[in-house]
Short mmCIF file of N, CA and C in Angstrom, two decimals:
data_model
loop_
_atom_site.label_atom_id
_atom_site.label_comp_id
_atom_site.label_asym_id
_atom_site.label_seq_id
_atom_site.Cartn_x
_atom_site.Cartn_y
_atom_site.Cartn_z
N MET A 1 -91.63 40.43 25.31
CA MET A 1 -91.99 42.10 23.97
C MET A 1 -92.67 42.67 24.15
N LEU A 2 -93.41 42.14 23.68
CA LEU A 2 -94.84 42.71 22.89
C LEU A 2 -95.68 43.30 24.16
N MET A 3 -95.79 42.25 25.39
CA MET A 3 -96.35 42.36 26.23
C MET A 3 -96.24 43.18 26.69
N LEU A 4 -94.37 43.19 27.02
CA LEU A 4 -94.14 44.95 28.01
C LEU A 4 -94.85 46.09 27.28
N ASN A 5 -94.25 46.23 26.30
CA ASN A 5 -95.45 47.35 24.89
C ASN A 5 -96.36 48.14 25.60
N VAL A 6 -97.59 46.46 24.70
CA VAL A 6 -98.71 46.72 25.43
C VAL A 6 -99.29 47.83 27.17
N ALA A 7 -98.33 46.10 27.66
CA ALA A 7 -98.15 47.24 29.01
C ALA A 7 -98.69 48.58 29.03
N LEU A 8 -96.86 49.24 28.60
CA LEU A 8 -96.78 50.07 28.36
C LEU A 8 -97.64 52.14 28.33
N MET A 9 -98.70 50.84 27.19
CA MET A 9 -99.40 51.65 26.29
C MET A 9 -100.52 51.77 27.55
N CYS A 10 -100.35 50.35 27.77
CA CYS A 10 -102.14 50.81 28.59
C CYS A 10 -102.04 51.58 30.18
N THR A 11 -100.68 51.48 30.43
CA THR A 11 -99.91 52.49 31.22
C THR A 11 -100.30 53.48 31.67
N ASN A 12 -100.25 53.69 30.34
CA ASN A 12 -100.40 55.78 29.75
C ASN A 12 -101.04 56.71 31.21
N ALA A 13 -100.91 57.86 31.25
CA ALA A 13 -101.07 58.95 32.44
C ALA A 13 -102.86 59.35 32.32
N SER A 14 -102.24 59.65 30.31
CA SER A 14 -103.75 60.36 29.84
C SER A 14 -104.56 58.80 29.76
N PRO A 15 -105.57 58.62 30.45
CA PRO A 15 -106.87 58.10 29.60
C PRO A 15 -107.28 57.69 28.01
N THR A 16 -106.35 59.22 28.11
CA THR A 16 -107.05 59.59 25.89
C THR A 16 -106.23 58.17 25.18
N LEU A 17 -105.64 58.51 25.91
CA LEU A 17 -104.05 57.61 25.03
C LEU A 17 -103.40 56.21 25.23
N ARG A 18 -104.51 55.63 26.37
CA ARG A 18 -104.28 54.25 26.29
C ARG A 18 -105.34 53.64 25.64
N PRO A 19 -104.82 52.19 24.87
CA PRO A 19 -105.23 51.41 24.28
C PRO A 19 -106.84 50.97 24.42
N THR A 20 -107.49 50.79 23.64
CA THR A 20 -109.00 50.26 23.86
C THR A 20 -108.82 48.69 24.58
N MET A 21 -109.71 48.04 25.54
CA MET A 21 -109.83 46.49 25.63
C MET A 21 -109.51 45.74 23.87
N SER A 22 -110.50 46.20 23.13
CA SER A 22 -110.55 44.99 22.04
C SER A 22 -109.32 45.57 20.99
N GLN A 23 -108.59 46.76 20.95
CA GLN A 23 -107.04 47.10 20.22
C GLN A 23 -105.50 46.53 21.40
N VAL A 24 -106.40 46.06 22.69
CA VAL A 24 -105.06 45.22 23.41
C VAL A 24 -105.23 43.83 23.08
N VAL A 25 -106.75 43.06 22.77
CA VAL A 25 -106.93 41.98 22.30
C VAL A 25 -106.29 41.77 20.75
N SER A 26 -106.52 42.84 20.23
CA SER A 26 -106.06 43.04 18.74
C SER A 26 -104.51 42.48 18.99
N LEU A 27 -104.03 43.31 19.58
CA LEU A 27 -102.17 43.20 19.35
C LEU A 27 -102.08 42.09 20.15
N ILE A 28 -102.27 41.47 21.06
CA ILE A 28 -102.09 40.20 21.51
C ILE A 28 -102.10 39.39 20.91
N GLU A 29 -102.93 39.36 19.82
CA GLU A 29 -103.46 37.84 19.07
C GLU A 29 -103.02 38.00 17.77
N GLY A 30 -102.07 39.48 17.66
CA GLY A 30 -101.43 39.78 16.15
C GLY A 30 -102.24 40.57 15.71
N LYS A 31 -103.22 40.41 15.57
CA LYS A 31 -104.16 41.40 13.99
C LYS A 31 -103.35 42.26 14.20
N THR A 32 -103.36 43.40 15.56
CA THR A 32 -102.57 44.49 14.72
C THR A 32 -101.07 44.76 15.00
N ALA A 33 -100.28 45.51 14.11
CA ALA A 33 -98.70 45.79 14.54
C ALA A 33 -99.46 46.63 15.61
N MET A 34 -97.97 46.37 16.49
CA MET A 34 -97.39 47.87 17.21
C MET A 34 -96.94 48.86 16.80
N GLN A 35 -96.89 48.50 15.54
CA GLN A 35 -96.85 50.44 14.54
C GLN A 35 -98.05 50.86 14.07
N GLU A 36 -98.80 50.26 13.54
CA GLU A 36 -100.44 50.67 13.18
C GLU A 36 -100.73 51.18 14.71
N LEU A 37 -100.71 51.29 15.64
CA LEU A 37 -101.31 51.48 16.23
C LEU A 37 -100.70 52.87 17.41
N LEU A 38 -99.03 52.32 17.14
CA LEU A 38 -98.53 53.37 17.57
C LEU A 38 -98.54 55.08 16.83
N SER A 39 -98.94 54.68 14.83
CA SER A 39 -98.93 56.01 14.68
C SER A 39 -100.05 56.02 14.70
N ASP A 40 -101.76 56.21 15.23
CA ASP A 40 -101.92 56.84 15.59
C ASP A 40 -102.54 57.64 15.82
N PRO A 41 -102.65 58.56 15.23
CA PRO A 41 -102.09 60.20 15.86
C PRO A 41 -103.47 60.46 16.88
N SER A 42 -103.68 59.72 17.13
CA SER A 42 -104.71 59.30 18.64
C SER A 42 -104.33 59.25 19.72
N PHE A 43 -102.47 58.12 19.26
CA PHE A 43 -101.52 57.87 20.16
C PHE A 43 -100.49 58.47 20.60
N SER A 44 -100.39 59.64 19.66
CA SER A 44 -99.14 60.54 19.67
C SER A 44 -99.05 60.31 21.78
N THR A 45 -97.09 60.42 21.94
CA THR A 45 -96.90 60.58 23.46
C THR A 45 -96.24 61.05 23.19
N VAL A 46 -96.66 62.61 22.00
CA VAL A 46 -95.88 64.00 21.75
C VAL A 46 -96.41 65.00 21.90
N ASN A 47 -97.74 64.78 23.24
CA ASN A 47 -98.95 65.65 23.43
C ASN A 47 -98.18 67.01 24.45
N PRO A 48 -98.52 68.37 24.17
CA PRO A 48 -98.27 68.87 25.40
C PRO A 48 -98.41 69.06 26.11
N LYS A 49 -99.25 69.44 26.52
CA LYS A 49 -99.89 69.53 27.73
C LYS A 49 -100.04 68.15 28.12
N LEU A 50 -99.53 66.98 28.02
CA LEU A 50 -98.78 66.08 29.00
C LEU A 50 -98.32 65.70 29.73
N LYS A 51 -97.55 66.46 28.43
CA LYS A 51 -95.73 66.59 28.68
C LYS A 51 -95.31 67.55 29.86
N ALA A 52 -96.43 69.67 29.10
CA ALA A 52 -95.13 70.05 29.94
C ALA A 52 -96.26 69.14 31.64
N LEU A 53 -96.92 68.44 32.25
CA LEU A 53 -97.84 67.89 33.08
C LEU A 53 -96.82 67.28 33.98
N ARG A 54 -95.47 65.90 32.78
CA ARG A 54 -94.88 65.15 33.46
C ARG A 54 -93.63 66.32 33.89
N ASN A 55 -93.91 67.17 33.03
CA ASN A 55 -92.20 67.87 33.91
C ASN A 55 -92.48 68.78 35.12
N HIS A 56 -93.70 69.22 34.90
CA HIS A 56 -93.93 69.82 36.02
C HIS A 56 -93.95 69.06 38.09
N PHE A 57 -94.29 67.68 37.73
CA PHE A 57 -94.42 66.64 38.48
C PHE A 57 -93.34 66.20 38.70
N TRP A 58 -92.31 65.96 37.95
CA TRP A 58 -90.77 65.45 38.02
C TRP A 58 -89.57 66.42 38.31
N GLN A 59 -89.84 68.04 38.40
CA GLN A 59 -89.15 69.19 39.15
C GLN A 59 -90.22 68.78 40.56
N ASN A 60 -90.83 69.57 40.75
CA ASN A 60 -91.33 69.46 41.70
C ASN A 60 -91.36 68.29 43.11
N GLU A 61 -91.08 66.97 42.61
CA GLU A 61 -90.50 65.56 42.99
C GLU A 61 -89.07 66.06 44.16
N LEU A 62 -88.62 66.90 42.05
CA LEU A 62 -87.38 66.88 42.29
C LEU A 62 -86.69 67.46 43.48
N SER A 63 -87.39 68.73 43.46
CA SER A 63 -87.20 69.97 44.78
C SER A 63 -87.48 68.98 46.19
N ARG A 64 -88.62 68.83 45.96
CA ARG A 64 -89.24 68.23 46.89
C ARG A 64 -88.37 67.06 48.32
N SER A 65 -87.67 66.05 46.95
CA SER A 65 -86.79 65.40 48.03
C SER A 65 -85.68 65.78 47.79
N LEU A 66 -84.63 66.73 46.97
CA LEU A 66 -83.32 67.77 47.59
C LEU A 66 -83.99 67.86 48.96
N SER A 67 -85.26 69.08 49.04
CA SER A 67 -85.28 69.56 50.31
C SER A 67 -85.15 68.67 51.80
N PHE A 68 -85.92 67.98 51.60
CA PHE A 68 -86.48 66.42 52.81
C PHE A 68 -84.47 65.70 52.84
N SER A 69 -83.69 66.16 51.78
CA SER A 69 -81.98 65.40 51.73
C SER A 69 -81.02 66.25 52.67
N THR A 70 -81.17 68.01 52.67
CA THR A 70 -80.44 68.54 53.01
C THR A 70 -80.61 69.39 54.62
N SER A 71 -82.44 69.20 54.24
CA SER A 71 -82.47 69.88 55.45
C SER A 71 -82.19 69.24 56.68
N GLY A 72 -81.25 68.14 56.36
CA GLY A 72 -80.86 67.85 58.22
C GLY A 72 -81.77 66.38 58.92
N PRO A 73 -81.04 66.45 60.34
CA PRO A 73 -82.02 65.39 60.93
C PRO A 73 -83.07 65.34 61.12
N ARG A 74 -84.65 64.17 61.00
CA ARG A 74 -85.18 64.33 60.58
C ARG A 74 -85.75 65.22 62.99
N THR A 75 -86.64 65.76 63.05
CA THR A 75 -86.31 65.94 64.66
C THR A 75 -87.30 65.14 65.45
N ALA A 76 -88.49 65.29 66.36
CA ALA A 76 -89.12 64.79 67.64
C ALA A 76 -90.28 64.45 66.56
N SER A 77 -90.58 66.40 65.77
CA SER A 77 -91.63 66.59 65.95
C SER A 77 -92.25 66.28 64.44
N ALA A 78 -90.66 66.42 63.89
CA ALA A 78 -90.95 65.78 61.82
C ALA A 78 -90.78 64.30 62.54
N ASN A 79 -90.94 63.13 62.64
CA ASN A 79 -90.67 62.20 63.60
C ASN A 79 -92.91 61.59 63.16
N SER A 80 -92.94 62.36 64.64
CA SER A 80 -94.30 62.72 64.87
C SER A 80 -95.64 62.85 63.60
N LEU A 81 -94.60 64.07 62.16
CA LEU A 81 -95.74 64.06 61.05
C LEU A 81 -95.71 63.22 60.54
N VAL A 82 -95.05 62.45 60.14
CA VAL A 82 -94.25 61.74 58.79
C VAL A 82 -95.55 60.16 59.56
N ASP A 83 -95.52 60.34 60.83
CA ASP A 83 -95.72 58.75 61.66
C ASP A 83 -97.03 59.25 61.66
N ALA A 84 -98.02 60.24 61.85
CA ALA A 84 -98.97 60.61 61.02
C ALA A 84 -99.75 60.33 60.13
N GLU A 85 -99.00 60.57 58.76
CA GLU A 85 -99.44 61.13 57.50
C GLU A 85 -99.10 59.23 56.66
N GLU A 86 -98.84 58.71 58.12
CA GLU A 86 -98.48 57.12 57.04
C GLU A 86 -99.75 56.97 57.57
N LYS A 87 -100.27 57.08 58.68
CA LYS A 87 -101.77 56.09 59.05
C LYS A 87 -102.47 56.48 58.46
N THR A 88 -102.44 57.60 57.78
CA THR A 88 -103.99 58.56 56.98
C THR A 88 -103.40 57.91 56.30
N GLY A 89 -103.02 57.74 55.37
CA GLY A 89 -102.73 57.05 54.40
C GLY A 89 -101.44 58.03 52.83
N LEU A 90 -101.19 58.57 53.32
CA LEU A 90 -100.30 60.23 52.84
C LEU A 90 -99.38 59.29 52.01
N LEU A 91 -98.77 58.46 52.82
CA LEU A 91 -96.73 58.55 52.35
C LEU A 91 -96.55 56.90 51.80
N ASP A 92 -98.35 56.27 50.80
CA ASP A 92 -97.92 54.94 50.23
C ASP A 92 -96.98 54.88 49.21
#
Protein backbone atom coordinates (compact mmCIF):
# COMPACT_ATOMS: atom_id res chain seq x y z
CA MET A 1 0.00 0.00 0.00
CA LEU A 2 2.91 2.34 0.71
CA MET A 3 4.23 1.93 -2.82
CA LEU A 4 0.82 2.77 -4.30
CA ASN A 5 0.54 5.91 -2.20
CA VAL A 6 4.05 7.01 -3.15
CA ALA A 7 3.29 6.31 -6.81
CA LEU A 8 0.13 8.41 -6.62
CA MET A 9 2.06 11.28 -5.08
CA CYS A 10 4.71 11.02 -7.82
CA THR A 11 2.10 11.24 -10.57
CA ASN A 12 0.47 14.41 -9.27
CA ALA A 13 -0.65 16.62 -12.16
CA SER A 14 1.28 19.56 -10.73
CA PRO A 15 5.06 19.03 -10.76
CA THR A 16 5.46 21.35 -7.77
CA LEU A 17 3.24 19.06 -5.69
CA ARG A 18 5.27 15.92 -6.45
CA PRO A 19 7.77 14.72 -3.84
CA THR A 20 11.47 15.07 -4.52
CA MET A 21 13.48 11.92 -5.20
CA SER A 22 15.07 12.14 -1.75
CA GLN A 23 11.60 12.33 -0.17
CA VAL A 24 10.50 9.27 -2.18
CA VAL A 25 13.56 7.31 -1.04
CA SER A 26 12.98 8.40 2.55
CA LEU A 27 9.35 7.23 2.36
CA ILE A 28 10.28 3.86 0.87
CA GLU A 29 13.04 3.32 3.45
CA GLY A 30 10.57 4.14 6.22
CA LYS A 31 12.54 7.16 7.48
CA THR A 32 9.64 9.52 6.79
CA ALA A 33 6.01 8.78 7.51
CA MET A 34 3.52 9.37 4.71
CA GLN A 35 1.46 11.54 7.07
CA GLU A 36 4.42 13.89 7.70
CA LEU A 37 4.89 14.48 4.00
CA LEU A 38 1.18 15.01 3.38
CA SER A 39 0.95 17.54 6.21
CA ASP A 40 3.54 19.69 4.42
CA PRO A 41 1.61 22.70 3.02
CA SER A 42 3.50 22.48 -0.26
CA PHE A 43 1.87 19.07 -0.83
CA SER A 44 -1.66 20.36 -0.37
CA THR A 45 -4.13 18.66 -2.68
CA VAL A 46 -6.54 21.56 -2.22
CA ASN A 47 -4.82 23.85 -4.72
CA PRO A 48 -7.70 25.98 -6.08
CA LYS A 49 -6.08 26.56 -9.47
CA LEU A 50 -5.35 22.87 -9.94
CA LYS A 51 -8.85 21.94 -8.79
CA ALA A 52 -10.42 24.40 -11.25
CA LEU A 53 -8.24 23.12 -14.07
CA ARG A 54 -9.14 19.49 -13.27
CA ASN A 55 -12.86 20.32 -13.15
CA HIS A 56 -12.64 22.19 -16.46
CA PHE A 57 -10.81 19.28 -18.10
CA TRP A 58 -13.30 16.66 -16.91
CA GLN A 59 -16.30 18.79 -17.91
CA ASN A 60 -14.86 19.22 -21.41
CA GLU A 61 -14.09 15.50 -21.69
CA LEU A 62 -17.59 14.59 -20.53
CA SER A 63 -19.29 16.95 -22.98
CA ARG A 64 -17.04 15.77 -25.82
CA SER A 65 -17.72 12.09 -25.11
CA LEU A 66 -21.45 12.77 -24.87
CA SER A 67 -21.44 14.58 -28.22
CA PHE A 68 -19.65 11.63 -29.83
CA SER A 69 -22.09 9.12 -28.41
CA THR A 70 -25.20 11.09 -29.43
CA SER A 71 -24.08 12.19 -32.87
CA GLY A 72 -25.16 8.98 -34.55
CA PRO A 73 -23.21 6.57 -36.73
CA ARG A 74 -19.88 7.66 -38.15
CA THR A 75 -19.83 8.49 -41.84
CA ALA A 76 -17.05 7.67 -44.29
CA SER A 77 -15.65 11.21 -43.94
CA ALA A 78 -15.68 10.92 -40.15
CA ASN A 79 -13.90 7.58 -40.40
CA SER A 80 -11.15 9.07 -42.58
CA LEU A 81 -10.74 11.97 -40.15
CA VAL A 82 -10.31 9.55 -37.25
CA ASP A 83 -7.89 7.44 -39.30
CA ALA A 84 -5.84 10.55 -40.14
CA GLU A 85 -5.75 11.61 -36.49
CA GLU A 86 -4.67 8.12 -35.40
CA LYS A 87 -1.84 8.14 -37.95
CA THR A 88 -0.56 11.49 -36.73
CA GLY A 89 -0.74 10.37 -33.09
CA LEU A 90 -3.46 12.77 -32.01
CA LEU A 91 -5.61 10.00 -30.56
CA ASP A 92 -3.24 8.14 -28.22
